[in-house]
Amino acid sequence: MLRDGERLDELNLKDLVIIQHKDKFKFGMDAVLLANFVTAKKGDKIVDLGCGSGIIPILIAAKTQDTFIYGVEIQEDMADMATRSVVINKMEERIKIIKGDVRGLEKILGYEKFDIVTSNPPYMLVKTGFDKKQKSENIARYEIYGGLEEFIKAASKLLKFGGKFFMIHRTERLVDILYFLRKYNLEPKKLRFVHPYVDSKPNLLLIESKKGSQPGLNILAPLYVYEKSGEYTKEIIEIYSKTQLEEE
């Protein structure tokens, strides 16, 4: 099941594991924060845009009841790793990984068929001179195959009326995020800033929007990642150990 350069990492949740490659993009805290920011009902149909190694679909499936999740990933090797992780965890009846582009995805999955869409998209605009030598890391970090607008547009097309879109992104893109959400009829409903330390400015944000909703944005309490000692805060530890996503 494992190929050259790959390893099997434990997720410390219900004996779940995930395949990762030592030289390719590996999931980080932002994926875990996003998965645990989601609120889902039993039986919800979900799509994760740009699923990478499959971490978000696996975490959501483990923490919800009877949901079905499509993970969409444009890189063939990453989609293959995600598919094998699904098989190892015996989640084939709950998760399906698709190798595909978010642009035009509704032609494959259907228009307005889903209750929830999630995304931890590439954060950075394309520029000359990429920071990483590995192609997979550049694709994961830079808007090479679709930018912020394309991901939000895809979410809007996939969601039913009243469906929810959950995303994590960098704080410097907040104005763009709010503009594109409104443009595609996804009304921002909840916003939470993520700070490395209590006395530091936020560098990430978690945002929930709802298709066709009336205006009304709830700014949630800040989320702090580290204590001054460098240890995780109590809330971060609780998020990592969460076994069930809040249902609404």
Short mmCIF file of C-alpha atoms in Angstrom, two decimals:
data_model
loop_
_atom_site.label_atom_id
_atom_site.label_comp_id
_atom_site.label_asym_id
_atom_site.label_seq_id
_atom_site.Cartn_x
_atom_site.Cartn_y
_atom_site.Cartn_z
CA MET A 1 0.00 0.00 0.00
CA LEU A 2 2.89 2.39 0.76
CA ARG A 3 5.18 3.55 -2.04
CA ASP A 4 8.73 4.90 -2.06
CA GLY A 5 9.09 7.98 0.13
CA GLU A 6 5.71 7.51 1.83
CA ARG A 7 4.95 6.99 5.50
CA LEU A 8 1.88 6.18 7.55
CA ASP A 9 1.09 8.81 10.18
CA GLU A 10 -1.29 8.28 13.10
CA LEU A 11 -4.06 10.84 13.55
CA ASN A 12 -4.64 10.02 17.24
CA LEU A 13 -8.34 9.65 16.52
CA LYS A 14 -10.18 6.32 16.44
CA ASP A 15 -7.05 4.49 15.22
CA LEU A 16 -7.10 6.47 11.99
CA VAL A 17 -3.98 6.95 9.89
CA ILE A 18 -2.99 8.93 6.79
CA ILE A 19 -0.42 8.39 4.06
CA GLN A 20 2.03 11.25 3.55
CA HIS A 21 5.12 11.63 1.38
CA LYS A 22 8.32 13.00 2.83
CA ASP A 23 8.92 15.31 -0.17
CA LYS A 24 5.35 16.44 -0.86
CA PHE A 25 2.89 18.80 0.77
CA LYS A 26 1.84 17.59 4.22
CA PHE A 27 -1.21 18.77 6.10
CA GLY A 28 -0.81 21.27 8.89
CA MET A 29 -2.78 22.76 11.74
CA ASP A 30 -4.92 24.84 9.39
CA ALA A 31 -6.55 21.68 7.97
CA VAL A 32 -7.30 20.42 11.49
CA LEU A 33 -8.75 23.77 12.53
CA LEU A 34 -10.98 23.89 9.47
CA ALA A 35 -12.27 20.34 9.90
CA ASN A 36 -13.21 21.08 13.50
CA PHE A 37 -14.84 24.41 12.59
CA VAL A 38 -17.42 22.58 10.50
CA THR A 39 -20.93 21.98 11.86
CA ALA A 40 -22.79 19.15 10.14
CA LYS A 41 -26.04 17.24 10.45
CA LYS A 42 -26.50 13.51 10.13
CA GLY A 43 -26.62 12.53 6.46
CA ASP A 44 -25.16 15.75 5.05
CA LYS A 45 -23.53 15.60 1.62
CA ILE A 46 -20.16 17.37 1.67
CA VAL A 47 -17.42 18.39 -0.78
CA ASP A 48 -13.87 19.33 0.20
CA LEU A 49 -12.19 21.45 -2.48
CA GLY A 50 -8.46 20.84 -2.83
CA CYS A 51 -8.35 17.91 -0.42
CA GLY A 52 -4.62 17.15 -0.73
CA SER A 53 -3.83 14.04 1.28
CA GLY A 54 -7.48 13.66 2.27
CA ILE A 55 -7.09 14.86 5.84
CA ILE A 56 -10.24 17.02 5.99
CA PRO A 57 -12.63 14.38 4.54
CA ILE A 58 -11.17 11.75 6.88
CA LEU A 59 -11.52 13.95 9.98
CA ILE A 60 -15.05 15.04 9.09
CA ALA A 61 -16.16 11.48 8.35
CA ALA A 62 -14.74 10.31 11.68
CA LYS A 63 -16.54 13.04 13.62
CA THR A 64 -19.97 12.97 11.93
CA GLN A 65 -22.75 10.45 11.39
CA ASP A 66 -23.75 9.07 7.99
CA THR A 67 -22.26 11.98 6.03
CA PHE A 68 -20.83 11.37 2.57
CA ILE A 69 -17.82 13.39 1.48
CA TYR A 70 -16.22 14.00 -1.90
CA GLY A 71 -12.60 15.08 -1.76
CA VAL A 72 -11.50 16.89 -4.91
CA GLU A 73 -7.79 17.16 -5.72
CA ILE A 74 -6.17 18.25 -8.98
CA GLN A 75 -2.82 16.52 -8.39
CA GLU A 76 -2.98 12.89 -9.46
CA ASP A 77 -0.35 11.65 -7.01
CA MET A 78 -1.99 13.42 -4.06
CA ALA A 79 -5.43 12.13 -5.07
CA ASP A 80 -3.96 8.63 -5.24
CA MET A 81 -2.48 8.93 -1.75
CA ALA A 82 -5.79 10.24 -0.41
CA THR A 83 -7.68 7.35 -2.03
CA ARG A 84 -5.35 4.80 -0.44
CA SER A 85 -5.73 6.49 2.96
CA VAL A 86 -9.51 6.16 2.62
CA VAL A 87 -9.10 2.45 1.87
CA ILE A 88 -6.70 1.86 4.78
CA ASN A 89 -9.22 3.49 7.14
CA LYS A 90 -12.10 1.45 5.64
CA MET A 91 -14.01 4.63 4.78
CA GLU A 92 -14.86 3.80 1.14
CA GLU A 93 -18.59 3.98 1.89
CA ARG A 94 -18.23 7.49 3.37
CA ILE A 95 -15.54 9.16 1.23
CA LYS A 96 -14.79 9.30 -2.48
CA ILE A 97 -11.69 11.06 -3.80
CA ILE A 98 -11.94 12.64 -7.24
CA LYS A 99 -8.98 13.76 -9.32
CA GLY A 100 -10.33 16.99 -10.78
CA ASP A 101 -10.28 20.76 -11.12
CA VAL A 102 -12.54 22.95 -8.97
CA ARG A 103 -13.30 25.00 -12.08
CA GLY A 104 -16.36 23.43 -13.70
CA LEU A 105 -16.73 20.88 -10.92
CA GLU A 106 -20.53 21.24 -10.87
CA LYS A 107 -20.58 19.53 -14.28
CA ILE A 108 -19.22 16.40 -12.58
CA LEU A 109 -20.84 16.48 -9.13
CA GLY A 110 -24.05 18.31 -9.96
CA TYR A 111 -25.40 21.81 -9.45
CA GLU A 112 -26.77 22.68 -5.98
CA LYS A 113 -26.57 19.10 -4.67
CA PHE A 114 -24.58 19.60 -1.46
CA ASP A 115 -25.24 20.69 2.12
CA ILE A 116 -21.66 21.66 2.97
CA VAL A 117 -18.53 22.66 1.07
CA THR A 118 -15.16 23.04 2.80
CA SER A 119 -11.85 24.35 1.53
CA ASN A 120 -8.31 25.02 2.70
CA PRO A 121 -7.29 26.57 -0.63
CA PRO A 122 -3.90 27.81 -1.83
CA TYR A 123 -3.28 31.00 0.11
CA MET A 124 -0.90 32.91 -2.14
CA LEU A 125 -1.16 34.67 -5.48
CA VAL A 126 0.95 33.29 -8.29
CA LYS A 127 4.31 35.00 -8.62
CA THR A 128 7.58 34.31 -10.34
CA GLY A 129 10.12 32.36 -8.31
CA PHE A 130 8.15 29.87 -6.22
CA ASP A 131 9.31 29.28 -2.66
CA LYS A 132 9.34 25.49 -2.84
CA LYS A 133 11.26 23.21 -5.17
CA GLN A 134 8.61 20.50 -5.12
CA LYS A 135 5.82 21.06 -7.65
CA SER A 136 3.20 19.60 -5.31
CA GLU A 137 4.03 22.14 -2.60
CA ASN A 138 3.86 25.04 -5.04
CA ILE A 139 0.44 23.89 -6.27
CA ALA A 140 -0.80 23.59 -2.69
CA ARG A 141 0.47 27.05 -1.71
CA TYR A 142 -0.04 29.16 -4.84
CA GLU A 143 -3.15 29.85 -6.91
CA ILE A 144 -1.85 27.94 -9.93
CA TYR A 145 -5.04 25.96 -10.67
CA GLY A 146 -7.71 28.43 -9.63
CA GLY A 147 -7.59 31.36 -7.26
CA LEU A 148 -9.73 32.44 -4.34
CA GLU A 149 -12.58 33.56 -6.59
CA GLU A 150 -12.67 30.21 -8.42
CA PHE A 151 -12.86 28.24 -5.17
CA ILE A 152 -15.68 30.43 -3.83
CA LYS A 153 -17.52 30.31 -7.15
CA ALA A 154 -17.25 26.51 -7.16
CA ALA A 155 -18.63 26.32 -3.62
CA SER A 156 -21.61 28.48 -4.56
CA LYS A 157 -22.45 26.32 -7.57
CA LEU A 158 -22.25 23.08 -5.56
CA LEU A 159 -24.25 24.23 -2.54
CA LYS A 160 -28.00 23.93 -2.12
CA PHE A 161 -29.89 27.05 -1.09
CA GLY A 162 -29.13 27.39 2.62
CA GLY A 163 -25.99 25.27 2.33
CA LYS A 164 -22.84 26.25 4.21
CA PHE A 165 -19.30 26.98 3.03
CA PHE A 166 -16.45 26.67 5.54
CA MET A 167 -13.00 28.01 4.67
CA ILE A 168 -9.67 28.84 6.29
CA HIS A 169 -7.41 31.48 4.79
CA ARG A 170 -4.91 34.19 5.58
CA THR A 171 -6.09 37.39 7.22
CA GLU A 172 -4.58 39.64 4.55
CA ARG A 173 -7.09 38.22 2.05
CA LEU A 174 -10.13 39.09 4.20
CA VAL A 175 -11.42 41.89 1.98
CA ASP A 176 -11.13 39.69 -1.11
CA ILE A 177 -12.87 36.83 0.71
CA LEU A 178 -15.83 38.96 1.79
CA TYR A 179 -16.13 40.53 -1.65
CA PHE A 180 -16.18 37.20 -3.51
CA LEU A 181 -18.52 35.54 -1.00
CA ARG A 182 -21.10 38.29 -1.50
CA LYS A 183 -20.54 38.22 -5.27
CA TYR A 184 -21.51 34.53 -5.37
CA ASN A 185 -24.46 34.73 -2.96
CA LEU A 186 -22.60 33.24 0.02
CA GLU A 187 -23.39 35.45 2.99
CA PRO A 188 -20.68 35.52 5.69
CA LYS A 189 -22.21 34.34 8.98
CA LYS A 190 -19.33 33.47 11.34
CA LEU A 191 -15.75 34.74 11.42
CA ARG A 192 -13.00 33.71 13.79
CA PHE A 193 -9.44 35.05 13.81
CA VAL A 194 -6.56 32.72 14.69
CA HIS A 195 -3.62 34.25 16.58
CA PRO A 196 -0.27 32.49 17.13
CA TYR A 197 -0.05 34.07 20.63
CA VAL A 198 -2.33 36.20 22.80
CA ASP A 199 -0.25 39.33 22.14
CA SER A 200 0.26 38.73 18.40
CA LYS A 201 -1.89 39.80 15.48
CA PRO A 202 -4.00 37.14 13.74
CA ASN A 203 -2.49 35.38 10.73
CA LEU A 204 -5.37 33.04 9.82
CA LEU A 205 -9.13 33.25 9.76
CA LEU A 206 -11.95 30.72 9.80
CA ILE A 207 -15.14 31.77 8.04
CA GLU A 208 -18.56 30.21 7.59
CA SER A 209 -20.93 31.52 4.96
CA LYS A 210 -24.43 30.46 3.98
CA LYS A 211 -25.93 30.43 0.51
CA GLY A 212 -28.84 32.82 0.09
CA SER A 213 -28.82 33.95 3.72
CA GLN A 214 -29.73 37.37 5.05
CA PRO A 215 -26.84 39.62 6.18
CA GLY A 216 -25.60 39.24 9.73
CA LEU A 217 -22.00 38.41 10.66
CA ASN A 218 -21.06 37.01 14.06
CA ILE A 219 -17.43 37.69 15.06
CA LEU A 220 -16.39 34.83 17.32
CA ALA A 221 -13.88 34.99 20.15
CA PRO A 222 -10.25 34.84 18.99
CA LEU A 223 -8.50 31.48 18.87
CA TYR A 224 -5.00 31.49 20.34
CA VAL A 225 -2.64 28.70 19.31
CA TYR A 226 0.31 28.92 21.71
CA GLU A 227 0.91 29.88 25.31
CA LYS A 228 3.90 32.13 26.01
CA SER A 229 5.78 28.96 26.97
CA GLY A 230 5.35 27.64 23.43
CA GLU A 231 2.89 24.94 24.49
CA TYR A 232 -0.48 24.59 22.81
CA THR A 233 -3.32 26.45 24.50
CA LYS A 234 -6.04 24.47 26.22
CA GLU A 235 -8.50 25.21 23.42
CA ILE A 236 -6.14 23.94 20.71
CA ILE A 237 -5.66 20.72 22.68
CA GLU A 238 -9.45 20.40 22.97
CA ILE A 239 -9.86 20.96 19.22
CA TYR A 240 -7.33 18.24 18.40
CA SER A 241 -9.05 15.80 20.78
CA LYS A 242 -12.58 16.60 19.59
CA THR A 243 -14.45 13.42 18.61
CA GLN A 244 -17.71 14.90 17.31
CA LEU A 245 -18.53 17.96 15.25
CA GLU A 246 -21.26 20.16 16.65
CA GLU A 247 -24.57 19.53 14.94
CA GLU A 248 -27.04 22.34 14.31
#
